[in-house]
Tab-separated table of C-alpha atoms and ligand atoms in Angstrom:
chain	number	residue	atom	x	y	z
U	1302	MET	CA	0.000	0.000	0.000
U	1303	GLN	CA	1.419	3.370	-1.026
U	1304	ILE	CA	0.173	6.461	0.790
U	1305	SER	CA	1.287	9.842	-0.501
U	1306	GLU	CA	0.384	13.404	0.378
U	1307	ILE	CA	-1.149	15.950	-1.996
U	1308	ARG	CA	-0.497	19.530	-0.885
U	1309	VAL	CA	-3.589	21.718	-1.210
U	1310	ASP	CA	-3.784	25.285	0.109
U	1311	GLY	CA	-6.402	25.737	2.814
U	1312	TYR	CA	-6.602	22.018	3.641
U	1313	GLU	CA	-4.907	20.426	6.617
U	1314	LYS	CA	-4.145	17.127	4.934
U	1315	VAL	CA	-5.004	15.472	1.660
U	1316	VAL	CA	-3.761	11.940	1.053
U	1317	ARG	CA	-3.852	9.408	-1.741
U	1318	CYS	CA	-3.745	5.640	-1.370
U	1319	LYS	CA	-2.856	3.178	-4.093
U	1320	ASP	CA	-2.916	-0.475	-3.175
U	1321	PRO	CA	-2.252	-2.816	-6.103
U	1322	ALA	CA	-3.075	-5.916	-4.022
U	1323	SER	CA	-6.718	-4.917	-3.446
U	1324	GLY	CA	-7.106	-2.505	-6.376
U	1325	LEU	CA	-7.813	0.409	-4.011
U	1326	HIS	CA	-7.286	3.922	-5.336
U	1327	ALA	CA	-8.711	6.427	-2.841
U	1328	LEU	CA	-8.340	9.961	-1.523
U	1329	ILE	CA	-9.004	11.368	1.939
U	1330	ALA	CA	-9.273	15.116	2.505
U	1331	VAL	CA	-9.093	16.590	5.988
U	1332	HIS	CA	-10.199	20.179	5.547
U	1333	ASP	CA	-10.130	21.544	9.088
U	1334	THR	CA	-9.870	20.000	12.560
U	1335	THR	CA	-10.025	23.213	14.622
U	1336	LEU	CA	-13.245	22.081	16.289
U	1337	GLY	CA	-12.438	18.364	16.437
U	1338	PRO	CA	-11.582	15.329	14.291
U	1339	ALA	CA	-12.731	15.531	10.692
U	1340	LEU	CA	-15.905	13.511	10.204
U	1341	GLY	CA	-17.362	12.895	6.776
U	1342	GLY	CA	-18.691	10.103	4.642
U	1343	MET	CA	-16.964	7.780	2.219
U	1344	ARG	CA	-18.284	7.531	-1.319
U	1345	MET	CA	-17.419	5.273	-4.226
U	1346	LEU	CA	-17.862	6.568	-7.760
U	1347	PRO	CA	-16.414	5.812	-11.200
U	1348	TYR	CA	-14.628	9.184	-11.485
U	1349	ALA	CA	-13.115	9.823	-14.929
U	1350	ASN	CA	-9.748	10.536	-13.315
U	1351	GLU	CA	-8.045	11.479	-10.053
U	1352	GLU	CA	-8.458	15.193	-10.742
U	1353	GLU	CA	-12.242	14.827	-10.784
U	1354	ALA	CA	-12.144	12.766	-7.566
U	1355	LEU	CA	-9.908	15.363	-5.924
U	1356	PHE	CA	-12.296	18.173	-6.854
U	1357	ASP	CA	-15.175	16.234	-5.278
U	1358	VAL	CA	-13.362	15.303	-2.063
U	1359	LEU	CA	-12.067	18.842	-1.523
U	1360	ARG	CA	-15.475	20.450	-2.068
U	1361	LEU	CA	-17.272	17.939	0.145
U	1362	SER	CA	-14.766	17.995	3.007
U	1363	LYS	CA	-14.930	21.787	3.225
U	1364	GLY	CA	-18.730	21.551	3.268
U	1365	MET	CA	-18.472	19.162	6.215
U	1366	THR	CA	-16.347	21.646	8.176
U	1367	TYR	CA	-19.051	24.280	7.778
U	1368	LYS	CA	-21.912	21.886	8.477
U	1369	SER	CA	-20.337	20.567	11.675
U	1370	ALA	CA	-19.349	24.041	12.854
U	1371	VAL	CA	-22.915	25.356	12.577
U	1372	ALA	CA	-24.343	22.148	14.066
U	1373	ASP	CA	-21.863	22.508	16.940
U	1374	THR	CA	-20.941	18.821	16.871
U	1375	GLY	CA	-17.409	19.387	18.141
U	1376	LEU	CA	-16.116	17.963	14.875
U	1377	GLY	CA	-14.166	19.178	11.902
U	1378	GLY	CA	-14.679	18.413	8.239
U	1379	GLY	CA	-13.347	15.619	6.092
U	1380	LYS	CA	-14.404	13.254	3.342
U	1381	SER	CA	-13.096	10.241	1.450
U	1382	VAL	CA	-13.616	8.946	-2.048
U	1383	ILE	CA	-12.862	5.580	-3.585
U	1384	LEU	CA	-12.282	5.774	-7.333
U	1385	GLY	CA	-14.085	2.938	-9.045
U	1386	ASP	CA	-17.300	1.312	-10.036
U	1387	ALA	CA	-19.342	0.148	-7.041
U	1388	LYS	CA	-19.772	-3.172	-8.886
U	1389	LEU	CA	-16.083	-3.808	-8.172
U	1390	LYS	CA	-16.515	-3.775	-4.388
U	1391	SER	CA	-14.665	-6.512	-2.516
U	1392	PRO	CA	-13.821	-7.298	1.122
U	1393	ALA	CA	-10.128	-6.729	0.337
U	1394	LEU	CA	-10.901	-3.258	-1.047
U	1395	PHE	CA	-12.718	-2.145	2.118
U	1396	LYS	CA	-10.164	-3.692	4.454
U	1397	ALA	CA	-7.474	-1.755	2.590
U	1398	MET	CA	-9.643	1.378	2.864
U	1399	GLY	CA	-9.852	0.742	6.607
U	1400	ALA	CA	-6.063	0.605	6.839
U	1401	PHE	CA	-5.887	3.856	4.845
U	1402	VAL	CA	-8.347	5.579	7.226
U	1403	ASP	CA	-6.402	4.174	10.174
U	1404	SER	CA	-3.146	5.644	8.868
U	1405	LEU	CA	-4.474	9.107	9.824
U	1406	GLY	CA	-4.706	8.046	13.468
U	1407	GLY	CA	-8.234	9.388	14.078
U	1408	LYS	CA	-7.749	12.749	12.391
U	1409	TYR	CA	-10.365	11.545	9.891
U	1410	ILE	CA	-13.470	9.565	10.918
U	1411	THR	CA	-15.509	7.949	8.203
U	1412	ALA	CA	-19.229	7.246	7.666
U	1413	GLU	CA	-21.635	6.202	4.913
U	1414	ASP	CA	-22.099	8.185	1.717
U	1415	MET	CA	-22.964	7.430	-1.917
U	1416	ASN	CA	-22.682	3.739	-2.858
U	1417	ILE	CA	-21.404	2.768	0.588
U	1418	GLY	CA	-23.524	0.619	2.877
U	1419	VAL	CA	-23.304	-0.635	6.435
U	1420	ALA	CA	-21.831	-3.972	5.239
U	1421	ASP	CA	-18.958	-2.070	3.568
U	1422	LEU	CA	-18.367	-0.013	6.701
U	1423	GLU	CA	-18.223	-3.156	8.810
U	1424	LEU	CA	-15.338	-4.346	6.629
U	1425	VAL	CA	-13.655	-0.946	7.041
U	1426	ARG	CA	-14.228	-1.296	10.794
U	1427	SER	CA	-12.221	-4.534	10.817
U	1428	ALA	CA	-9.124	-2.453	10.051
U	1429	THR	CA	-9.820	0.789	11.941
U	1430	LYS	CA	-11.923	2.029	14.828
U	1431	TRP	CA	-12.441	5.394	13.128
U	1432	VAL	CA	-15.839	4.520	11.659
U	1433	THR	CA	-19.296	5.877	12.572
U	1434	GLY	CA	-22.799	5.149	11.376
U	1435	LEU	CA	-22.811	1.425	12.083
U	1436	SER	CA	-25.975	-0.338	13.195
U	1437	ARG	CA	-27.255	-0.110	16.769
U	1438	ASP	CA	-26.307	-3.796	17.202
U	1439	ALA	CA	-22.722	-2.955	16.275
U	1440	GLY	CA	-22.623	-0.098	18.814
U	1441	GLY	CA	-23.436	2.634	16.310
U	1442	SER	CA	-26.230	5.207	16.197
U	1443	GLY	CA	-28.137	3.448	13.385
U	1444	ASN	CA	-30.147	4.979	10.570
U	1445	PRO	CA	-29.734	8.795	10.615
U	1446	SER	CA	-32.876	9.606	8.588
U	1447	PRO	CA	-35.441	9.929	11.424
U	1448	TYR	CA	-33.008	12.227	13.235
U	1449	THR	CA	-32.492	14.339	10.143
U	1450	ALA	CA	-36.279	14.647	9.890
U	1451	ARG	CA	-36.562	15.621	13.550
U	1452	GLY	CA	-33.879	18.302	13.186
U	1453	ALA	CA	-35.556	19.642	10.043
U	1454	PHE	CA	-38.897	19.837	11.839
U	1455	HIS	CA	-37.365	21.934	14.627
U	1456	GLY	CA	-35.505	24.031	12.083
U	1457	MET	CA	-38.825	24.666	10.350
U	1458	ARG	CA	-40.212	26.119	13.590
U	1459	ALA	CA	-37.556	28.826	13.297
U	1460	VAL	CA	-38.517	29.295	9.651
U	1461	MET	CA	-42.181	29.761	10.574
U	1462	GLU	CA	-41.239	32.289	13.229
U	1463	GLU	CA	-39.054	34.276	10.854
U	1464	ALA	CA	-41.441	34.169	7.892
U	1465	PHE	CA	-44.817	34.332	9.660
U	1466	GLY	CA	-44.095	35.644	13.153
U	1467	SER	CA	-45.130	32.419	14.943
U	1468	PRO	CA	-43.551	28.952	15.167
U	1469	SER	CA	-46.977	27.339	14.804
U	1470	PHE	CA	-47.708	25.047	11.860
U	1471	LYS	CA	-51.491	25.142	12.363
U	1472	GLY	CA	-53.159	25.487	8.993
U	1473	ARG	CA	-49.884	26.211	7.187
U	1474	ARG	CA	-49.505	24.613	3.751
U	1475	VAL	CA	-46.221	22.711	3.406
U	1476	LEU	CA	-45.312	21.173	0.046
U	1477	ILE	CA	-42.761	18.355	0.284
U	1478	GLN	CA	-40.905	17.097	-2.783
U	1479	GLY	CA	-39.543	13.620	-2.044
U	1480	VAL	CA	-41.158	11.520	0.643
U	1481	GLY	CA	-38.359	9.010	1.152
U	1482	ALA	CA	-36.653	8.174	4.413
U	1483	VAL	CA	-36.422	11.792	5.601
U	1484	GLY	CA	-39.244	13.537	3.721
U	1485	GLY	CA	-41.698	10.784	4.672
U	1486	ARG	CA	-40.982	11.160	8.375
U	1487	LEU	CA	-40.959	14.965	8.148
U	1488	ALA	CA	-44.432	14.857	6.595
U	1489	GLU	CA	-45.711	12.896	9.604
U	1490	LEU	CA	-44.194	15.335	12.097
U	1491	LEU	CA	-45.674	18.308	10.262
U	1492	LYS	CA	-49.111	16.736	10.052
U	1493	GLU	CA	-49.017	15.962	13.783
U	1494	ALA	CA	-48.174	19.638	14.398
U	1495	GLY	CA	-51.246	20.759	12.470
U	1496	ALA	CA	-49.811	21.578	9.040
U	1497	HIS	CA	-51.668	20.913	5.801
U	1498	VAL	CA	-49.168	18.621	4.059
U	1499	ILE	CA	-48.965	18.293	0.283
U	1500	ILE	CA	-46.604	15.643	-1.111
U	1501	CYS	CA	-45.054	14.697	-4.426
U	1502	ASP	CA	-42.434	12.170	-5.494
U	1503	ILE	CA	-41.374	10.433	-8.681
U	1504	ASN	CA	-42.334	7.258	-6.851
U	1505	GLU	CA	-46.087	7.549	-7.412
U	1506	ALA	CA	-46.878	4.322	-5.561
U	1507	ARG	CA	-45.268	5.747	-2.432
U	1508	VAL	CA	-47.266	8.970	-2.761
U	1509	ALA	CA	-50.493	7.004	-3.107
U	1510	GLU	CA	-49.653	4.820	-0.111
U	1511	LEU	CA	-48.725	7.726	2.180
U	1512	SER	CA	-51.679	9.880	1.096
U	1513	LYS	CA	-54.050	7.038	1.846
U	1514	LYS	CA	-52.453	6.282	5.190
U	1515	HIS	CA	-52.044	9.843	6.487
U	1516	GLY	CA	-54.585	11.849	4.485
U	1517	TYR	CA	-52.048	14.103	2.738
U	1518	GLU	CA	-52.966	16.076	-0.351
U	1519	SER	CA	-50.820	14.985	-3.283
U	1520	VAL	CA	-49.706	16.491	-6.562
U	1521	ALA	CA	-47.871	15.098	-9.590
U	1522	ASP	CA	-44.152	15.751	-9.351
U	1523	ALA	CA	-44.115	17.332	-12.818
U	1524	THR	CA	-46.557	20.074	-11.768
U	1525	HIS	CA	-45.800	20.458	-8.075
U	1526	LEU	CA	-44.508	24.014	-8.414
U	1527	ASP	CA	-47.957	25.136	-9.585
U	1528	VAL	CA	-49.158	24.553	-6.030
U	1529	ALA	CA	-49.278	27.610	-3.763
U	1530	CYS	CA	-47.935	26.917	-0.278
U	1531	ASP	CA	-46.438	28.630	2.749
U	1532	VAL	CA	-43.308	26.467	2.815
U	1533	TYR	CA	-41.718	24.482	0.011
U	1534	SER	CA	-39.601	21.602	1.288
U	1535	PRO	CA	-37.181	20.004	-1.198
U	1536	CYS	CA	-36.363	16.568	0.217
U	1537	ALA	CA	-35.413	14.662	-2.929
U	1538	ARG	CA	-32.320	15.873	-4.777
U	1539	GLY	CA	-29.996	18.840	-5.220
U	1540	ALA	CA	-29.982	21.903	-7.509
U	1541	THR	CA	-33.775	22.248	-7.582
U	1542	ILE	CA	-33.576	25.971	-6.820
U	1543	ASN	CA	-32.433	27.344	-10.158
U	1544	ASP	CA	-33.229	29.826	-12.945
U	1545	THR	CA	-36.089	27.667	-14.213
U	1546	THR	CA	-37.781	26.933	-10.897
U	1547	ILE	CA	-37.415	30.252	-9.042
U	1548	PRO	CA	-39.900	32.183	-11.243
U	1549	LYS	CA	-42.466	29.430	-10.585
U	1550	LEU	CA	-42.175	29.378	-6.789
U	1551	LYS	CA	-45.390	30.229	-4.936
U	1552	CYS	CA	-44.118	30.063	-1.371
U	1553	LYS	CA	-42.895	32.364	1.399
U	1554	ALA	CA	-40.113	30.047	2.547
U	1555	ILE	CA	-37.962	27.102	1.420
U	1556	ALA	CA	-36.969	24.581	4.061
U	1557	GLY	CA	-35.982	21.062	3.087
U	1558	VAL	CA	-33.278	18.475	3.662
U	1559	ALA	CA	-31.936	17.828	0.148
U	1560	ASN	CA	-28.219	18.615	-0.134
U	1561	ASN	CA	-27.021	21.475	-2.364
U	1562	GLN	CA	-30.462	22.868	-3.146
U	1563	LEU	CA	-29.151	26.097	-4.663
U	1564	HIS	CA	-27.935	25.382	-8.191
U	1565	GLU	CA	-25.474	28.260	-7.767
U	1566	PRO	CA	-24.857	30.573	-4.785
U	1567	ARG	CA	-26.421	33.492	-6.682
U	1568	HIS	CA	-29.775	31.701	-6.489
U	1569	GLY	CA	-29.720	32.338	-2.740
U	1570	ASP	CA	-29.433	36.058	-3.476
U	1571	ILE	CA	-32.316	35.911	-5.944
U	1572	LEU	CA	-34.517	34.273	-3.292
U	1573	ARG	CA	-33.668	37.076	-0.873
U	1574	GLN	CA	-34.552	39.711	-3.484
U	1575	LYS	CA	-37.874	37.978	-4.055
U	1576	GLY	CA	-38.622	37.930	-0.309
U	1577	ILE	CA	-38.486	34.125	-0.070
U	1578	LEU	CA	-36.833	32.946	3.134
U	1579	TYR	CA	-34.329	30.140	2.493
U	1580	ALA	CA	-33.259	27.794	5.302
U	1581	PRO	CA	-29.709	26.830	4.254
U	1582	ASP	CA	-29.703	23.092	3.525
U	1583	TYR	CA	-26.643	22.195	5.513
U	1584	VAL	CA	-28.022	23.902	8.617
U	1585	ILE	CA	-31.510	22.400	8.541
U	1586	ASN	CA	-30.428	18.877	7.525
U	1587	ALA	CA	-27.787	18.444	10.256
U	1588	GLY	CA	-29.854	16.184	12.549
U	1589	GLY	CA	-28.216	13.055	11.143
U	1590	ILE	CA	-24.649	14.214	11.687
U	1591	ILE	CA	-25.483	15.516	15.145
U	1592	ASN	CA	-26.825	12.068	15.974
U	1593	VAL	CA	-23.701	10.340	14.621
U	1594	SER	CA	-21.437	12.716	16.574
U	1595	PHE	CA	-22.795	11.255	19.809
U	1596	GLU	CA	-21.197	7.900	18.948
U	1597	LEU	CA	-17.865	9.550	19.678
U	1598	LEU	CA	-18.700	10.512	23.268
U	1599	PRO	CA	-16.630	8.701	25.903
U	1600	GLY	CA	-19.601	6.610	27.115
U	1601	GLY	CA	-20.769	5.821	23.580
U	1602	TYR	CA	-24.015	6.752	21.857
U	1603	ASP	CA	-26.758	8.221	24.043
U	1604	GLU	CA	-30.028	8.864	22.230
U	1605	ALA	CA	-31.559	11.204	24.821
U	1606	LYS	CA	-28.548	13.521	24.704
U	1607	ALA	CA	-28.407	13.354	20.922
U	1608	VAL	CA	-32.055	14.257	20.506
U	1609	ALA	CA	-31.763	17.252	22.848
U	1610	LYS	CA	-29.018	18.616	20.635
U	1611	ILE	CA	-30.827	17.782	17.400
U	1612	ASP	CA	-33.717	19.962	18.562
U	1613	ARG	CA	-31.259	22.851	18.699
U	1614	VAL	CA	-31.228	22.983	14.906
U	1615	TYR	CA	-33.960	25.506	15.744
U	1616	ASP	CA	-31.429	27.743	17.568
U	1617	ASN	CA	-28.892	27.424	14.757
U	1618	LEU	CA	-31.431	28.680	12.236
U	1619	VAL	CA	-32.528	31.511	14.530
U	1620	GLN	CA	-28.889	32.633	14.595
U	1621	VAL	CA	-28.509	32.322	10.814
U	1622	PHE	CA	-31.611	34.449	10.239
U	1623	GLN	CA	-30.407	37.016	12.746
U	1624	ILE	CA	-27.027	37.352	10.999
U	1625	ALA	CA	-28.795	37.649	7.631
U	1626	ARG	CA	-30.997	40.456	8.961
U	1627	GLU	CA	-28.221	42.322	10.756
U	1628	GLN	CA	-25.646	42.034	7.985
U	1629	LYS	CA	-28.207	42.379	5.183
U	1630	VAL	CA	-27.010	39.246	3.397
U	1631	SER	CA	-28.689	36.134	2.034
U	1632	THR	CA	-29.198	33.303	4.474
U	1633	HIS	CA	-26.729	30.962	2.710
U	1634	ILE	CA	-24.033	33.587	3.250
U	1635	ALA	CA	-25.163	34.115	6.846
U	1636	ALA	CA	-24.792	30.367	7.494
U	1637	ASP	CA	-21.201	30.420	6.205
U	1638	ARG	CA	-20.472	33.436	8.418
U	1639	LEU	CA	-21.850	31.633	11.472
U	1640	ALA	CA	-19.613	28.637	10.670
U	1641	GLU	CA	-16.565	30.855	10.158
U	1642	ARG	CA	-17.271	32.688	13.414
U	1643	ARG	CA	-17.394	29.389	15.330
U	1644	ILE	CA	-14.205	28.087	13.708
U	1645	ALA	CA	-12.429	31.365	14.472
U	1646	ALA	CA	-13.616	31.134	18.105
U	1647	GLY	CA	-12.255	27.568	18.193
U	1648	LYS	CA	-8.803	28.849	17.250
U	1649	THR	CA	-8.586	30.975	20.401
U	1650	PRO	CA	-6.822	29.222	23.331
U	1651	ALA	CA	-9.775	29.621	25.731
U	1652	ALA	CA	-12.190	27.866	23.377
U	1653	THR	CA	-13.902	24.706	24.510
U	1654	THR	CA	-16.430	22.603	22.696
U	1655	LYS	CA	-19.192	21.082	24.755
U	1656	LYS	CA	-21.637	18.414	23.713
K	1283	NAD	P1	-34.419	8.705	-0.016
K	1283	NAD	O1	-33.724	8.094	-1.189
K	1283	NAD	O2	-34.919	7.818	1.076
K	1283	NAD	O3	-35.664	9.569	-0.517
K	1283	NAD	C1	-35.613	10.413	-1.614
K	1283	NAD	C2	-37.005	10.445	-2.228
K	1283	NAD	O4	-36.997	11.394	-3.282
K	1283	NAD	C3	-37.438	9.099	-2.818
K	1283	NAD	O5	-38.757	8.785	-2.397
K	1283	NAD	C4	-37.350	9.342	-4.321
K	1283	NAD	O6	-38.318	8.595	-5.049
K	1283	NAD	C5	-37.626	10.819	-4.419
K	1283	NAD	N1	-37.042	11.452	-5.613
K	1283	NAD	C6	-35.830	11.224	-6.180
K	1283	NAD	N2	-35.674	12.011	-7.268
K	1283	NAD	C7	-36.804	12.755	-7.366
K	1283	NAD	C8	-37.233	13.739	-8.271
K	1283	NAD	N3	-36.480	14.088	-9.315
K	1283	NAD	N4	-38.439	14.294	-8.082
K	1283	NAD	C9	-39.224	13.923	-7.029
K	1283	NAD	N5	-38.875	12.969	-6.137
K	1283	NAD	C10	-37.691	12.393	-6.324
K	1283	NAD	O7	-33.395	9.803	0.541
K	1283	NAD	P2	-33.394	10.508	1.968
K	1283	NAD	O8	-32.482	9.776	2.859
K	1283	NAD	O9	-34.806	10.757	2.378
K	1283	NAD	O10	-32.676	11.880	1.604
K	1283	NAD	C11	-33.344	12.880	0.876
K	1283	NAD	C12	-32.387	14.011	0.573
K	1283	NAD	O11	-31.872	14.530	1.806
K	1283	NAD	C13	-31.140	13.619	-0.230
K	1283	NAD	O12	-30.794	14.719	-1.051
K	1283	NAD	C14	-30.083	13.410	0.831
K	1283	NAD	O13	-28.783	13.616	0.319
K	1283	NAD	C15	-30.449	14.489	1.828
K	1283	NAD	N6	-30.015	14.215	3.199
K	1283	NAD	C16	-30.389	13.069	3.811
K	1283	NAD	C17	-29.976	12.816	5.116
K	1283	NAD	C18	-30.364	11.556	5.828
K	1283	NAD	O14	-30.175	11.470	7.063
K	1283	NAD	N7	-30.907	10.572	5.160
K	1283	NAD	C19	-29.179	13.767	5.794
K	1283	NAD	C20	-28.828	14.954	5.146
K	1283	NAD	C21	-29.260	15.162	3.837
């Protein structure tokens, strides 16, 4: 196994691993560990070349630094990528990946991401202890999705307060695109809180099943933006806030869990100009990573403590909205400023990070 360093400005450590015996070719980027070890998922994709993989791992690891800083997990940001087709997975490949992760001595802690499942992580775990997101049976915190939904629900209370002057959902129309693991649970929480929930998904059978079970209104995915609502909640895929969709929006606020909702940063500015409140995705969807971070506590995972902190996604959004108001900037910029403020505070000698 050959491990070599790639020097990248602004990143603490970027390393490459090539292991001819297992066929592993992977990169790990540790962006910033000011607030704690760099946690971030591992993904496996058939990148065209190492340059493309490097671009991805750098971008994603930096995003994790910001996400963890705002979520106050006491963690830094990192990410890893395995170059290759997921069809070529093998136990040897993941054991080698485990040894690669282990070579950083805990500076980087891995988790699930695209094309990586719990079975793969268990193989990684056989070669390093620096793995999170395993099943409850294996001492992990289990499936993050219900926790992401819970955090998003509490974040939406802050959105309601900012956009409508009250955290109440009573009678508010919330349109959810994507009722999978997170969106499906979020819909239930919103309905319980008195919202009028409207759902859409490319999986029409799922929409029919959930509408029948919970009494949601439903709309075809192709025409969902024709529906007027108080809050639009993208919970399916990224880049759905773009030049084509923004003119069609009939909502006062956008608050959903999909990653990278803004096609480009300028779309956040356009939303602000149009008076649509945007809950930055990485702030409102942090419930899952907050939950995982509790695996790293000395006594191991503690659900009650994790949930108390997940509910504070509300406070994080209140702060983001306050910065946006005071500094007259879009909320996606305000979120970055909150992250940068917390990282800067972490660099001062007196700084402590509490769970
Ligand atoms: P999921 O795969 O369980 O659900 C996604 C749902 O969206 C599915 O029902 C799917 O049919 C639907 N969908 C996909 N493409 C669509 C499209 N073009 N139009 C309409 N519906 C479409 O995924 P999830 O775990 O619920 O995650 C949803 C989003 O939230 C993803 O973007 C994910 O990256 C992000 N996210 C998830 C978590 C988590 O804890 N699971 C945490 C942070 C962010």
